[in-house]
């Protein structure tokens, strides 16, 4: 099986537009990206997915492609993708998407970008069914409302609820069969709202699997609450870890956590050699997924010669706060045989609390020796580690 997905994002969102100042729903910002990106991310979590076709409105195609390139910087999706222009009706957009599939593709999932909350598990369930030989398989959930057929505000009859299902996307198909069914649909002029309808009318059977209650389609203004409430949901916890070493020798007077350690050995360093603040900077960068201190402040640059590590920390921490992170706590350990650090710990802690605007119980400073073992035990140098936890809002 070689499966691609078509992500349909070429609608005009007319039912919602009054509530969004005309922004098409697939382009509404959610968790820092347009809504259609969420579906791409979920598909990328499924290892059997081989590629994606995005279908955008003709007039938005250049801008949406640029946005996609930025979002997929560093090949975040890990999947090849293509972009095509949609058509007037949903079924025309699917048809255009089908034309863009590579020849080696054998199966296809068709998905509405307006359903951003489907899971990778649902995707896998659909792929399992296709792999076992289903020609067409779609998610469906039992209907809980009583459904009646109404004409001119008057009820004609009531349907038997036990046989009714509300159908969702992604919908899975054998590619050749879906293309044949779409061709027939075009020849005979059918009007449909999903691909399963085309396949049914073309005479194929369609299997169902359990859909997801959370897999709602954002359609009407009231549905915006779904993205708003999820937007203001719990911040995400992130962790960072940092490690640094400095050699003892003629160089800079020892500083730890911004505090001059009088009587301590000198350290060899390009900056002021504050091993603890370097580990802390690296831990902050770790939380942000933003490389290490050497990348940001290269020791080959004269600009950073003897620079105060407090200044480096300020710069990294400013970026950290600007990007919406906030520290919950930090735990620091200094490892050295000499000097004896116990008397310095309270001062170091106080200074770090001040620099990071944290309370006493959010910062911990520990010191240990390595029992005369290794390079710290031989008094050749000093090392420090920093573990931090933060929330990304
Ligand atoms: N869609 C599409 N091309 C169209 C129409 C719809 O790709 N010509 C997509 C939409 O972007 C959406 C999905 O099909 O992801 C389901 O359609 P729907 O919920 O009806 O969205 P819209 O057509 O955009 O909204 P409305 O009907 O309110 O205009
Ligand atoms: Mg529509």
CSV table of C-alpha atoms and ligand atoms in Angstrom, one decimal:
chain,number,residue,atom,x,y,z
A,1,UNK,CA,0.0,0.0,0.0
A,2,UNK,CA,1.3,3.4,-0.9
A,3,UNK,CA,-1.1,6.0,0.6
A,4,UNK,CA,-1.3,9.7,0.2
A,5,UNK,CA,-3.8,12.2,1.7
A,6,UNK,CA,-5.7,15.0,0.1
A,7,UNK,CA,-6.3,17.9,2.5
A,8,UNK,CA,-9.2,19.9,1.3
A,9,UNK,CA,-8.8,23.6,2.1
A,10,UNK,CA,-10.3,25.2,-1.0
A,11,UNK,CA,-13.7,26.2,0.4
A,12,UNK,CA,-14.9,29.7,1.0
A,13,UNK,CA,-16.3,29.2,4.5
A,14,UNK,CA,-19.4,31.2,3.7
A,15,UNK,CA,-21.4,30.0,6.8
A,16,UNK,CA,-18.7,31.2,9.1
A,17,UNK,CA,-17.4,34.3,7.3
A,18,UNK,CA,-19.5,36.9,9.1
A,19,UNK,CA,-17.9,35.8,12.4
A,20,UNK,CA,-14.3,35.8,11.0
A,21,UNK,CA,-14.2,39.1,9.1
A,22,UNK,CA,-14.2,37.1,5.9
A,23,UNK,CA,-11.1,34.9,6.8
A,24,UNK,CA,-11.7,31.4,5.3
A,25,UNK,CA,-11.9,29.0,8.2
A,26,UNK,CA,-9.0,26.8,7.0
A,27,UNK,CA,-6.7,29.9,7.3
A,28,UNK,CA,-7.8,30.8,10.9
A,29,UNK,CA,-4.9,30.9,13.2
A,30,UNK,CA,-4.8,28.1,15.7
A,31,UNK,CA,-1.8,27.3,18.0
A,32,UNK,CA,0.5,29.5,15.9
A,33,UNK,CA,-0.4,28.1,12.5
A,34,UNK,CA,-3.3,28.1,10.1
A,35,UNK,CA,-6.0,25.5,10.9
A,36,UNK,CA,-5.2,23.3,7.8
A,37,UNK,CA,-1.7,22.7,9.1
A,38,UNK,CA,-3.1,20.7,12.1
A,39,UNK,CA,-4.4,18.0,9.8
A,40,UNK,CA,-1.0,17.8,8.0
A,41,UNK,CA,0.7,17.4,11.4
A,42,UNK,CA,-1.7,14.6,12.4
A,43,UNK,CA,-1.1,12.7,9.1
A,44,UNK,CA,2.6,13.1,9.5
A,45,UNK,CA,2.4,11.2,12.8
A,46,UNK,CA,1.3,8.1,10.9
A,47,UNK,CA,4.3,6.2,9.5
A,48,UNK,CA,2.3,4.6,6.6
A,49,UNK,CA,1.4,8.0,5.2
A,50,UNK,CA,3.6,8.7,2.1
A,51,UNK,CA,2.6,12.2,1.0
A,52,UNK,CA,0.1,15.0,1.1
A,53,UNK,CA,-1.8,17.1,-1.5
A,54,UNK,CA,-3.1,20.4,-0.3
A,55,UNK,CA,-6.0,21.9,-2.2
A,56,UNK,CA,-6.3,25.7,-1.8
A,57,UNK,CA,-8.6,28.3,-3.4
A,58,UNK,CA,-7.0,29.5,-6.6
A,59,UNK,CA,-6.7,33.1,-5.3
A,60,UNK,CA,-4.8,32.0,-2.1
A,61,UNK,CA,-2.5,29.4,-3.7
A,62,UNK,CA,0.7,31.5,-3.7
A,63,UNK,CA,0.4,32.8,-0.2
A,64,UNK,CA,-0.7,29.4,1.2
A,65,UNK,CA,2.3,27.7,-0.5
A,66,UNK,CA,4.7,30.3,1.0
A,67,UNK,CA,3.1,29.7,4.4
A,68,UNK,CA,3.5,25.9,4.0
A,69,UNK,CA,7.2,26.3,3.0
A,70,UNK,CA,7.8,28.2,6.2
A,71,UNK,CA,5.8,25.8,8.4
A,72,UNK,CA,7.6,22.8,6.9
A,73,UNK,CA,11.1,24.4,7.3
A,74,UNK,CA,13.5,21.7,8.3
A,75,UNK,CA,11.2,19.2,6.8
A,76,UNK,CA,9.1,19.1,9.9
A,77,UNK,CA,6.4,17.0,8.2
A,78,UNK,CA,8.9,14.5,6.9
A,79,UNK,CA,6.6,13.9,3.9
A,80,UNK,CA,6.6,15.1,0.3
A,81,UNK,CA,3.7,17.5,-0.5
A,82,UNK,CA,2.1,19.2,-3.4
A,83,UNK,CA,-0.3,22.1,-3.8
A,84,UNK,CA,-3.2,22.3,-6.3
A,85,UNK,CA,-6.0,24.8,-6.9
A,86,UNK,CA,-9.5,23.7,-5.9
A,87,UNK,CA,-12.7,24.0,-7.8
A,88,UNK,CA,-16.2,25.5,-7.3
A,89,UNK,CA,-17.6,22.6,-5.3
A,90,UNK,CA,-16.0,20.3,-2.8
A,91,UNK,CA,-16.2,17.4,-5.3
A,92,UNK,CA,-14.3,19.5,-7.9
A,93,UNK,CA,-11.6,20.2,-5.3
A,94,UNK,CA,-11.2,16.5,-4.6
A,95,UNK,CA,-11.1,15.8,-8.4
A,96,UNK,CA,-8.2,18.3,-8.8
A,97,UNK,CA,-6.4,16.8,-5.9
A,98,UNK,CA,-6.7,13.3,-7.4
A,99,UNK,CA,-4.9,14.5,-10.6
A,100,UNK,CA,-1.9,15.5,-8.5
A,101,UNK,CA,-1.3,12.1,-7.0
A,102,UNK,CA,1.9,10.3,-8.0
A,103,UNK,CA,1.5,7.1,-10.1
A,104,UNK,CA,3.0,4.9,-7.4
A,105,UNK,CA,0.1,5.9,-5.0
A,106,UNK,CA,-2.4,3.1,-4.6
A,107,UNK,CA,-4.6,4.4,-1.8
A,108,UNK,CA,-5.9,7.8,-0.7
A,109,UNK,CA,-7.4,9.4,2.3
A,110,UNK,CA,-9.6,12.5,1.5
A,111,UNK,CA,-9.9,14.9,4.4
A,112,UNK,CA,-11.6,18.2,5.2
A,113,UNK,CA,-9.2,20.8,6.7
A,114,UNK,CA,-12.3,22.0,8.6
A,115,UNK,CA,-11.9,18.9,10.8
A,116,UNK,CA,-8.6,19.6,12.6
A,117,UNK,CA,-9.2,17.3,15.6
A,118,UNK,CA,-9.1,13.8,14.1
A,119,UNK,CA,-6.5,11.5,15.6
A,120,UNK,CA,-3.5,9.5,14.3
A,121,UNK,CA,-5.3,6.5,15.7
A,122,UNK,CA,-8.3,7.1,13.5
A,123,UNK,CA,-5.9,7.4,10.5
A,124,UNK,CA,-4.4,4.1,11.4
A,125,UNK,CA,-7.7,2.4,11.7
A,126,UNK,CA,-8.7,3.5,8.2
A,127,UNK,CA,-5.3,2.4,6.8
A,128,UNK,CA,-5.7,-1.0,8.5
A,129,UNK,CA,-9.0,-1.4,6.8
A,130,UNK,CA,-7.6,-0.4,3.4
A,131,UNK,CA,-4.6,-2.8,3.9
A,132,UNK,CA,-7.0,-5.6,4.6
A,133,UNK,CA,-8.7,-5.0,1.3
A,134,UNK,CA,-11.5,-2.5,1.8
A,135,UNK,CA,-12.1,-0.4,-1.3
A,136,UNK,CA,-13.7,2.4,0.7
A,137,UNK,CA,-13.8,3.0,4.4
A,138,UNK,CA,-15.1,6.0,6.3
A,139,UNK,CA,-15.5,7.0,10.0
A,140,UNK,CA,-19.1,7.2,11.3
A,141,UNK,CA,-20.8,7.8,14.6
A,142,UNK,CA,-24.3,6.9,15.8
A,143,UNK,CA,-26.7,9.8,15.7
A,144,UNK,CA,-28.0,11.0,19.0
A,145,UNK,CA,-30.7,13.5,17.9
A,146,UNK,CA,-34.0,12.2,16.4
A,147,UNK,CA,-33.8,13.0,12.7
A,148,UNK,CA,-36.9,14.0,10.8
A,149,UNK,CA,-37.6,14.8,7.2
A,150,UNK,CA,-39.2,18.2,7.0
A,151,UNK,CA,-40.8,20.2,4.2
A,152,UNK,CA,-42.2,23.7,4.5
A,153,UNK,CA,-41.7,23.6,8.3
A,154,UNK,CA,-43.8,20.5,8.6
A,155,UNK,CA,-42.6,17.0,9.4
A,156,UNK,CA,-43.1,14.4,6.7
A,157,UNK,CA,-41.7,11.5,8.6
A,158,UNK,CA,-39.2,10.4,11.2
A,159,UNK,CA,-36.2,8.3,10.3
A,160,UNK,CA,-35.2,5.2,12.2
A,161,UNK,CA,-32.3,6.6,14.3
A,162,UNK,CA,-30.8,3.2,15.0
A,163,UNK,CA,-29.7,2.9,11.4
A,164,UNK,CA,-28.4,6.5,11.0
A,165,UNK,CA,-24.8,7.5,11.2
A,166,UNK,CA,-23.1,10.9,11.0
A,167,UNK,CA,-20.1,10.5,8.7
A,168,UNK,CA,-16.7,12.2,9.0
A,169,UNK,CA,-13.4,12.5,7.2
A,170,UNK,CA,-10.7,11.3,6.6
A,171,UNK,CA,-12.3,8.9,4.2
A,172,UNK,CA,-10.1,6.1,2.7
A,173,UNK,CA,-10.3,4.7,-0.8
A,174,UNK,CA,-8.5,2.6,-3.3
A,175,UNK,CA,-7.2,5.3,-5.6
A,176,UNK,CA,-8.1,3.7,-9.0
A,177,UNK,CA,-11.6,3.1,-7.8
A,178,UNK,CA,-12.1,6.6,-6.5
A,179,UNK,CA,-10.8,8.1,-9.7
A,180,UNK,CA,-13.3,5.9,-11.7
A,181,UNK,CA,-16.1,6.9,-9.4
A,182,UNK,CA,-15.3,10.6,-9.7
A,183,UNK,CA,-15.2,10.3,-13.5
A,184,UNK,CA,-18.6,8.7,-13.5
A,185,UNK,CA,-19.9,11.5,-11.1
A,186,UNK,CA,-18.7,14.1,-13.6
A,187,UNK,CA,-20.2,12.4,-16.6
A,188,UNK,CA,-23.6,12.0,-14.8
A,189,UNK,CA,-23.6,15.3,-13.0
A,190,UNK,CA,-24.1,14.1,-9.4
A,191,UNK,CA,-24.0,16.6,-6.6
A,192,UNK,CA,-22.6,15.3,-3.4
A,193,UNK,CA,-21.1,16.4,-0.1
A,194,UNK,CA,-18.6,13.7,0.5
A,195,UNK,CA,-16.6,11.1,-1.5
A,196,UNK,CA,-18.3,8.1,0.0
A,197,UNK,CA,-21.5,9.3,-1.7
A,198,UNK,CA,-19.9,9.2,-5.1
A,199,UNK,CA,-18.5,5.8,-4.5
A,200,UNK,CA,-21.9,4.5,-3.3
A,201,UNK,CA,-23.7,5.9,-6.3
A,202,UNK,CA,-21.0,4.3,-8.6
A,203,UNK,CA,-22.0,1.0,-7.1
A,204,UNK,CA,-19.2,0.2,-4.7
A,205,UNK,CA,-19.6,-0.8,-1.1
A,206,UNK,CA,-18.3,1.5,1.6
A,207,UNK,CA,-17.3,0.1,5.0
A,208,UNK,CA,-17.5,2.2,8.2
A,209,UNK,CA,-15.3,2.3,11.3
A,210,UNK,CA,-16.0,4.1,14.5
A,211,UNK,CA,-15.6,7.8,14.1
A,212,UNK,CA,-14.6,10.2,16.9
A,213,UNK,CA,-16.9,12.5,18.8
A,214,UNK,CA,-14.1,15.1,18.9
A,215,UNK,CA,-13.7,15.0,15.1
A,216,UNK,CA,-16.1,17.9,14.6
A,217,UNK,CA,-16.3,20.0,11.4
A,218,UNK,CA,-16.0,23.7,12.0
A,219,UNK,CA,-18.9,25.1,10.0
A,220,UNK,CA,-21.0,27.6,11.8
A,221,UNK,CA,-20.0,30.6,14.0
A,222,UNK,CA,-20.9,28.7,17.2
A,223,UNK,CA,-18.2,26.1,16.2
A,224,UNK,CA,-15.5,28.8,16.6
A,225,UNK,CA,-15.7,28.1,20.4
A,226,UNK,CA,-14.0,24.8,19.7
A,227,UNK,CA,-10.9,26.4,18.4
A,228,UNK,CA,-11.1,29.3,20.9
A,229,UNK,CA,-11.5,27.0,23.9
A,230,UNK,CA,-8.7,24.7,22.7
A,231,UNK,CA,-6.6,27.8,22.1
A,232,UNK,CA,-6.8,28.9,25.7
A,233,UNK,CA,-6.3,25.4,27.0
A,234,UNK,CA,-3.6,24.4,29.3
A,235,UNK,CA,-0.1,25.7,28.5
A,236,UNK,CA,2.3,23.0,27.4
A,237,UNK,CA,5.1,22.0,29.8
A,238,UNK,CA,8.6,21.9,28.3
A,239,UNK,CA,11.9,20.9,29.8
A,240,UNK,CA,15.5,21.9,29.1
A,241,UNK,CA,18.9,20.6,30.2
A,242,UNK,CA,22.3,22.2,30.1
A,243,UNK,CA,25.9,21.1,30.7
A,244,UNK,CA,29.2,23.0,30.7
A,245,UNK,CA,32.8,22.5,31.7
A,246,UNK,CA,35.7,24.9,32.2
A,247,UNK,CA,39.3,24.1,32.7
A,248,UNK,CA,41.3,25.6,35.6
A,249,UNK,CA,44.4,27.6,34.6
A,250,UNK,CA,45.6,31.1,34.1
A,251,UNK,CA,42.6,33.0,32.7
A,252,UNK,CA,39.6,34.6,34.4
A,253,UNK,CA,38.8,35.0,38.1
A,254,UNK,CA,36.2,32.4,39.0
A,255,UNK,CA,32.6,33.5,38.8
A,256,UNK,CA,29.6,31.3,39.4
A,257,UNK,CA,26.0,32.3,38.9
A,258,UNK,CA,27.3,35.9,38.4
A,259,UNK,CA,29.0,35.9,41.8
A,260,UNK,CA,32.8,36.4,42.0
A,261,UNK,CA,34.2,33.4,44.0
A,262,UNK,CA,37.1,35.0,45.8
A,263,UNK,CA,40.0,32.7,46.5
A,264,UNK,CA,38.8,30.2,43.8
A,265,UNK,CA,41.1,28.9,41.0
A,266,UNK,CA,41.1,30.9,37.8
A,267,UNK,CA,39.3,29.4,34.8
A,268,UNK,CA,40.3,29.3,31.1
A,269,UNK,CA,37.6,30.9,29.1
A,270,UNK,CA,36.7,33.2,26.2
A,271,UNK,CA,33.8,34.8,28.0
A,272,UNK,CA,34.0,35.4,31.8
A,273,UNK,CA,33.9,31.6,32.2
A,274,UNK,CA,30.8,31.3,34.4
A,275,UNK,CA,30.2,27.6,34.0
A,276,UNK,CA,26.9,27.7,35.8
A,277,UNK,CA,25.3,30.5,33.8
A,278,UNK,CA,26.4,28.8,30.6
A,279,UNK,CA,24.7,25.6,31.6
A,280,UNK,CA,21.6,27.6,32.5
A,281,UNK,CA,21.6,29.4,29.1
A,282,UNK,CA,21.9,26.0,27.3
A,283,UNK,CA,18.9,24.7,29.3
A,284,UNK,CA,16.8,27.7,28.3
A,285,UNK,CA,17.8,27.2,24.7
A,286,UNK,CA,16.9,23.6,25.1
A,287,UNK,CA,13.3,24.5,26.1
A,288,UNK,CA,13.0,26.6,23.0
A,289,UNK,CA,14.5,24.0,20.6
A,290,UNK,CA,17.0,26.7,19.7
A,291,UNK,CA,20.5,25.1,19.6
A,292,UNK,CA,23.2,25.9,22.1
A,293,UNK,CA,25.1,28.8,23.5
A,294,UNK,CA,28.1,28.2,21.1
A,295,UNK,CA,25.8,28.8,18.1
A,296,UNK,CA,24.4,32.1,19.5
A,297,UNK,CA,27.7,33.5,21.0
A,298,UNK,CA,30.6,31.8,19.1
A,299,UNK,CA,33.9,31.9,21.0
A,300,UNK,CA,35.6,32.7,17.7
A,301,UNK,CA,34.0,36.2,17.9
A,302,UNK,CA,35.9,39.0,19.5
A,303,UNK,CA,32.6,40.6,20.4
A,304,UNK,CA,32.2,38.0,23.1
A,305,UNK,CA,35.7,38.2,24.5
A,306,UNK,CA,35.4,38.4,28.3
A,307,UNK,CA,31.7,39.1,28.0
A,308,UNK,CA,29.8,38.8,31.2
A,309,UNK,CA,27.7,35.6,31.1
A,310,UNK,CA,25.0,37.6,32.9
A,311,UNK,CA,24.6,39.6,29.6
A,312,UNK,CA,24.3,36.3,27.6
A,313,UNK,CA,21.8,35.0,30.1
A,314,UNK,CA,19.7,38.3,29.8
A,315,UNK,CA,19.7,38.0,26.0
A,316,UNK,CA,18.6,34.3,26.0
A,317,UNK,CA,16.1,34.9,28.8
A,318,UNK,CA,14.5,37.9,27.0
A,319,UNK,CA,14.0,35.7,23.9
A,320,UNK,CA,12.6,33.0,26.1
A,321,UNK,CA,10.0,35.4,27.6
A,322,UNK,CA,9.2,37.0,24.3
A,323,UNK,CA,8.4,33.6,22.8
A,324,UNK,CA,5.8,33.1,25.5
A,325,UNK,CA,7.7,30.7,27.8
A,326,UNK,CA,7.6,31.0,31.6
A,327,UNK,CA,9.8,29.2,34.0
A,328,UNK,CA,8.3,27.0,36.7
A,329,UNK,CA,11.5,26.0,38.4
A,330,UNK,CA,15.2,25.5,37.8
A,331,UNK,CA,17.6,23.0,39.5
A,332,UNK,CA,21.3,23.6,39.2
A,333,UNK,CA,24.3,21.5,40.3
A,334,UNK,CA,27.9,22.7,40.4
A,335,UNK,CA,30.5,19.9,40.4
A,336,UNK,CA,33.9,20.8,41.7
A,337,UNK,CA,36.6,19.4,44.1
A,338,UNK,CA,37.8,23.0,44.8
A,339,UNK,CA,36.8,25.5,45.9
A,340,UNK,CA,34.5,24.6,48.7
A,341,UNK,CA,31.1,26.0,47.5
A,342,UNK,CA,28.8,25.6,50.5
A,343,UNK,CA,29.4,29.2,51.7
A,344,UNK,CA,28.6,30.6,48.3
A,345,UNK,CA,25.4,28.7,47.5
A,346,UNK,CA,22.9,31.2,49.1
A,347,UNK,CA,24.5,34.2,47.3
A,348,UNK,CA,24.5,32.3,44.0
A,349,UNK,CA,20.9,31.3,44.4
A,350,UNK,CA,19.8,34.9,45.3
A,351,UNK,CA,21.5,36.3,42.3
A,352,UNK,CA,19.9,33.8,39.9
A,353,UNK,CA,16.5,34.5,41.5
A,354,UNK,CA,17.1,38.2,40.8
A,355,UNK,CA,18.3,37.7,37.2
A,356,UNK,CA,15.3,35.4,36.3
A,357,UNK,CA,12.8,37.2,38.5
A,358,UNK,CA,11.9,34.0,40.3
A,359,UNK,CA,11.0,33.2,43.8
A,360,UNK,CA,13.1,31.4,46.3
A,361,UNK,CA,11.3,28.1,45.9
A,362,UNK,CA,11.7,28.1,42.1
A,363,UNK,CA,15.5,28.0,42.2
A,364,UNK,CA,17.7,25.3,43.6
A,365,UNK,CA,21.5,25.4,43.7
A,366,UNK,CA,23.4,22.3,44.7
A,367,UNK,CA,27.1,21.6,44.9
A,368,UNK,CA,29.0,18.3,45.0
A,369,UNK,CA,32.4,16.9,44.5
A,370,UNK,CA,33.1,13.7,42.5
A,371,UNK,CA,35.0,12.1,45.4
A,372,UNK,CA,38.4,13.0,43.9
A,373,UNK,CA,37.5,11.1,40.8
A,374,UNK,CA,37.8,12.4,37.2
A,375,UNK,CA,39.0,15.8,36.1
A,376,UNK,CA,37.0,17.6,38.8
A,377,UNK,CA,38.4,15.3,41.4
A,378,UNK,CA,42.0,16.0,40.1
A,379,UNK,CA,41.2,19.8,40.5
A,380,UNK,CA,41.7,20.3,36.8
A,381,UNK,CA,38.4,22.0,36.2
A,382,UNK,CA,34.8,22.6,37.1
A,383,UNK,CA,31.4,21.6,35.6
A,384,UNK,CA,27.8,22.5,36.0
A,385,UNK,CA,24.4,21.1,35.0
A,386,UNK,CA,21.1,22.8,34.8
A,387,UNK,CA,17.6,21.2,34.6
A,388,UNK,CA,14.7,23.5,34.0
A,389,UNK,CA,11.0,23.2,33.5
A,390,UNK,CA,8.8,25.8,31.8
A,391,UNK,CA,5.4,26.4,30.4
A,392,UNK,CA,4.8,27.4,26.8
A,393,UNK,CA,1.6,29.5,26.7
B,1,LIG,N1,-13.8,22.6,0.3
B,1,LIG,C1,-13.0,22.6,-0.8
B,1,LIG,N2,-13.4,23.1,-2.0
B,1,LIG,C2,-14.6,23.6,-2.1
B,1,LIG,C3,-15.5,23.5,-1.1
B,1,LIG,C4,-15.1,23.0,0.2
B,1,LIG,O1,-11.8,22.2,-0.7
B,1,LIG,N3,-15.0,24.1,-3.3
B,1,LIG,C5,-13.4,22.0,1.5
B,1,LIG,C6,-13.4,23.1,2.7
B,1,LIG,O2,-12.3,23.9,2.7
B,1,LIG,C7,-13.6,22.2,3.9
B,1,LIG,C8,-14.2,21.0,3.4
B,1,LIG,O3,-14.2,21.0,2.0
B,1,LIG,O4,-12.3,21.9,4.5
B,1,LIG,C9,-15.7,20.8,3.9
B,1,LIG,O5,-16.5,21.8,3.3
B,1,LIG,P1,-17.3,22.9,4.1
B,1,LIG,O6,-17.3,22.5,5.6
B,1,LIG,O7,-18.6,23.0,3.4
B,1,LIG,O8,-16.5,24.2,4.0
B,1,LIG,P2,-16.7,25.5,3.1
B,1,LIG,O9,-17.3,25.1,1.8
B,1,LIG,O10,-15.5,26.3,3.1
B,1,LIG,O11,-17.8,26.3,4.0
B,1,LIG,P3,-19.2,26.8,3.5
B,1,LIG,O12,-20.0,25.6,3.0
B,1,LIG,O13,-19.8,27.4,4.8
B,1,LIG,O14,-19.0,27.8,2.5
B,2,LIG,MG1,-19.3,24.0,1.7
